XYZ file of C-alpha atoms in Angstrom:
258
model
C 0.000 0.000 0.000
C 2.931 2.333 -0.696
C 2.734 2.823 -4.439
C 3.495 6.288 -5.771
C 3.353 8.014 -9.148
C 5.377 11.078 -10.101
C 4.693 12.905 -13.371
C 6.365 16.231 -14.149
C 6.764 18.353 -17.259
C 8.810 21.511 -17.781
C 9.179 23.615 -20.897
C 10.888 26.898 -21.668
C 11.046 29.075 -24.768
C 12.706 32.426 -25.379
C 13.382 35.086 -27.972
C 15.898 37.891 -28.040
C 17.542 40.468 -30.225
C 20.119 43.174 -29.552
C 17.828 45.156 -27.223
C 14.958 42.922 -26.156
C 14.592 39.491 -24.563
C 11.445 37.524 -23.697
C 11.256 34.126 -21.965
C 8.253 31.983 -21.086
C 8.282 28.824 -18.983
C 5.603 26.235 -18.230
C 5.632 23.750 -15.384
C 3.175 20.899 -14.798
C 3.082 18.206 -12.111
C 0.596 15.435 -11.321
C 1.846 13.315 -8.419
C 0.225 10.726 -6.179
C 1.908 9.429 -3.037
C 0.736 6.584 -0.828
C 2.218 5.660 2.517
C 1.338 4.049 5.816
C 1.985 4.973 9.390
C 4.767 3.473 11.461
C 3.633 0.078 12.754
C 3.734 -0.821 16.477
C 6.021 -3.551 17.834
C 3.094 -5.989 17.963
C 2.972 -5.929 14.151
C 6.609 -6.930 13.607
C 5.732 -10.561 12.929
C 4.612 -9.273 9.506
C 6.394 -5.972 9.006
C 5.008 -5.593 5.469
C 1.438 -5.190 6.710
C -0.154 -1.774 6.965
C -1.186 -0.224 10.239
C -4.183 1.362 8.482
C -4.960 2.164 4.865
C -5.750 3.880 2.514
C -3.483 6.909 2.942
C -3.174 8.789 -0.331
C -1.926 12.288 -1.075
C -2.194 13.844 -4.560
C -0.710 17.091 -5.815
C -1.429 18.825 -9.109
C 0.420 21.990 -10.157
C 0.423 24.121 -13.283
C 2.510 27.285 -13.517
C 3.267 29.881 -16.170
C 6.032 32.483 -15.893
C 6.776 35.251 -18.408
C 9.906 37.431 -18.127
C 10.895 40.308 -20.404
C 13.567 42.974 -20.631
C 14.062 45.851 -23.045
C 16.963 48.296 -23.361
C 15.378 51.669 -24.064
C 18.824 53.237 -24.428
C 22.368 52.581 -23.300
C 21.532 54.031 -19.888
C 17.894 53.047 -19.473
C 16.253 49.605 -19.439
C 12.897 48.164 -18.448
C 12.243 44.691 -17.027
C 9.037 42.907 -16.068
C 7.622 39.612 -14.878
C 4.134 38.064 -14.949
C 3.230 34.705 -13.409
C 0.283 32.428 -12.673
C 0.217 29.255 -10.564
C -2.558 26.771 -9.815
C -2.186 24.124 -7.104
C -4.589 21.427 -5.902
C -3.963 18.987 -3.054
C -6.272 16.168 -2.041
C -5.677 13.861 0.880
C -7.451 10.734 2.100
C -6.265 9.270 5.399
C -7.358 6.299 7.481
C -7.035 6.828 11.230
C -7.570 4.858 14.413
C -10.137 6.202 16.863
C -8.327 6.347 20.223
C -11.654 6.571 22.069
C -12.910 3.213 20.742
C -11.156 1.200 23.488
C -13.079 2.996 26.239
C -16.424 3.547 24.494
C -18.102 0.783 22.460
C -20.439 3.329 20.886
C -17.477 4.915 19.126
C -16.386 3.720 15.649
C -13.111 1.835 15.322
C -11.641 4.479 13.055
C -12.225 7.294 10.609
C -11.694 8.126 6.977
C -10.546 11.741 6.843
C -10.303 13.642 3.575
C -9.321 17.196 2.715
C -8.962 19.368 -0.366
C -6.895 22.517 -0.866
C -7.295 24.653 -4.005
C -4.834 27.512 -4.433
C -4.519 30.146 -7.153
C -1.679 32.690 -7.166
C -0.736 35.328 -9.709
C 1.317 38.476 -9.858
C 3.170 41.108 -11.834
C 6.378 43.090 -11.301
C 7.933 45.970 -13.236
C 11.208 47.806 -12.726
C 13.134 50.598 -14.415
C 16.949 50.578 -14.347
C 18.808 53.856 -14.904
C 22.595 54.060 -15.258
C 24.196 57.513 -15.182
C 26.732 59.613 -13.311
C 26.234 61.548 -10.088
C 28.876 63.995 -8.956
C 31.213 62.583 -11.568
C 30.829 59.018 -10.235
C 28.981 56.086 -11.791
C 25.499 55.560 -10.368
C 22.710 53.016 -10.875
C 19.134 53.632 -9.770
C 16.401 50.952 -9.798
C 12.713 51.856 -9.371
C 10.136 49.104 -9.166
C 6.657 47.990 -8.227
C 5.032 44.608 -7.685
C 1.655 43.055 -7.000
C 1.066 39.500 -5.774
C -2.382 37.989 -5.304
C -3.781 34.680 -4.185
C -6.867 32.774 -3.141
C -7.226 29.512 -1.225
C -10.139 27.181 -0.565
C -9.827 24.468 2.107
C -12.365 21.800 3.059
C -12.104 18.819 5.399
C -14.617 16.140 6.341
C -14.642 12.836 8.204
C -16.444 9.482 7.969
C -16.789 6.797 10.696
C -15.210 3.508 9.666
C -14.499 -0.087 10.678
C -11.403 -2.143 9.993
C -11.203 -5.223 7.815
C -8.887 -8.112 8.668
C -6.058 -6.509 6.668
C -6.545 -3.112 8.392
C -8.409 -1.343 5.585
C -10.997 1.217 6.728
C -14.530 0.665 5.413
C -16.948 3.534 5.811
C -20.040 2.858 7.910
C -21.598 6.307 7.605
C -21.627 9.501 5.627
C -18.846 12.034 5.346
C -19.595 14.947 7.647
C -17.994 18.372 7.072
C -15.554 19.596 9.718
C -13.839 22.617 8.154
C -14.581 24.895 5.206
C -12.615 28.113 4.886
C -11.174 30.391 2.225
C -8.544 33.120 2.131
C -7.652 35.974 -0.192
C -4.243 37.656 -0.158
C -3.115 40.917 -1.748
C 0.455 42.213 -1.562
C 1.645 45.486 -3.096
C 5.172 46.853 -3.109
C 7.042 49.965 -4.238
C 10.822 49.944 -4.033
C 14.029 51.693 -5.028
C 17.717 50.788 -4.904
C 20.569 53.175 -5.641
C 24.269 52.282 -5.879
C 26.869 55.060 -6.127
C 30.566 54.439 -6.694
C 32.716 56.518 -4.296
C 36.008 56.358 -6.104
C 37.822 53.271 -7.294
C 37.469 51.182 -4.108
C 34.250 52.286 -2.387
C 30.561 52.165 -3.218
C 27.437 53.174 -1.312
C 24.061 51.427 -1.601
C 20.761 52.857 -0.356
C 17.412 51.099 -0.827
C 13.903 50.943 0.518
C 10.646 49.124 -0.017
C 7.117 50.052 1.022
C 4.817 47.045 1.456
C 1.065 46.811 1.868
C -0.481 43.419 2.665
C -4.190 42.648 2.940
C -5.310 39.204 4.169
C -8.952 38.085 4.247
C -10.142 34.893 5.975
C -13.715 33.641 5.508
C -15.596 30.788 7.148
C -17.477 28.931 4.409
C -19.256 26.494 6.734
C -21.424 29.041 8.513
C -20.472 27.492 11.862
C -17.146 29.150 12.709
C -17.669 32.856 12.306
C -14.713 33.522 14.615
C -12.491 32.700 11.620
C -13.752 35.704 9.663
C -11.403 38.627 9.493
C -9.693 41.204 7.313
C -6.215 42.397 8.255
C -4.064 45.043 6.572
C -0.358 45.577 7.230
C 1.853 48.440 6.039
C 5.573 48.999 6.478
C 8.561 50.763 4.922
C 11.825 48.793 5.103
C 15.030 50.817 4.573
C 18.555 49.530 3.947
C 22.001 51.055 3.528
C 25.341 49.427 2.793
C 28.973 50.258 2.084
C 31.354 48.134 0.011
C 35.162 48.357 0.080
C 37.080 46.473 -2.599
C 40.761 47.472 -2.725
C 41.709 44.508 -4.967
C 40.196 41.604 -6.842
C 41.126 39.338 -3.916
C 39.449 41.339 -1.142
C 35.966 42.750 -0.705
C 34.466 44.009 2.563
C 30.801 44.899 3.056
C 28.851 46.440 5.937
C 25.081 47.002 5.913
C 22.052 47.910 7.966
C 18.527 46.879 6.967
C 15.058 46.439 8.366
C 12.297 44.087 7.375
C-alpha cells in the first residue's frame, strides 16, 4: 500500500535580439503518493502489513512564468515579470479512533479527507537607470510589484471499521468539519541606488514600502470567529557600504530592516 506516481513536465522558450529578450516557462506536475503509518512492535511478525490504509496524497500543479527585458537606451532599461500558478492537493487518510477502546459506541476508526485549491498570480515591473552623479557612476532601480492569491480548504470525516487486513470501510456519511477560504493581496514599491565613491568604495541605499491585505472567511457558517480582514503596512530601509581594494578582497557592511 505504498505505491506512488510522479509525473512532471517543464518547458521553456525564449526570444531575443540586440535590445529585447522575452522568456516563457511552463511547469506541470501530477503526483500521487501513498504511505502508511509506522507500525507498532506488535505488528513486527509481519512488518510488510499496513497499520491502516488507505493513505493517499495527490498534488497537481500548473505554472506559467513570463519574463521580459528591453533596453530603451544605453543608460535606461525596463524589465518585467508576470506569473500564474494553480495548485490542488487532495488527501485521504485512514485513522484509528483512540476513544474506541473505552467507548463501544465509538467507531473503530475514521476516513478523513481534505482538499486545498490555491490560485496565485502576480506582476512586477522595474526601471533601471545608469548615469553619473557627482562625476561618479550611479545606478538607480525603481520598481513595483503586485502578488495575489486565493485559497479554498475543506475537510470532512467518515466513521469507519477495519477489515482483517486493516483497511478502513466507511459505515456512515462524510460529515464536514472545516470549510474556509482566504484571499491575499500584496503590493510593493521599491528603489535601490548604488553610487561608486572612487575606485574602491561604493554606497548602496534602498527601501521598499509594502502593503499586505489578508482576508479569511468561514465557508461552513459554523465558525464565524475565523472571519477577518487584516491590513499591514511597512517601509523597510537599507544602507550598505562596500570596500574592494583589490580583486582578492571585498568588505561589506550594511544595515537593513524588514
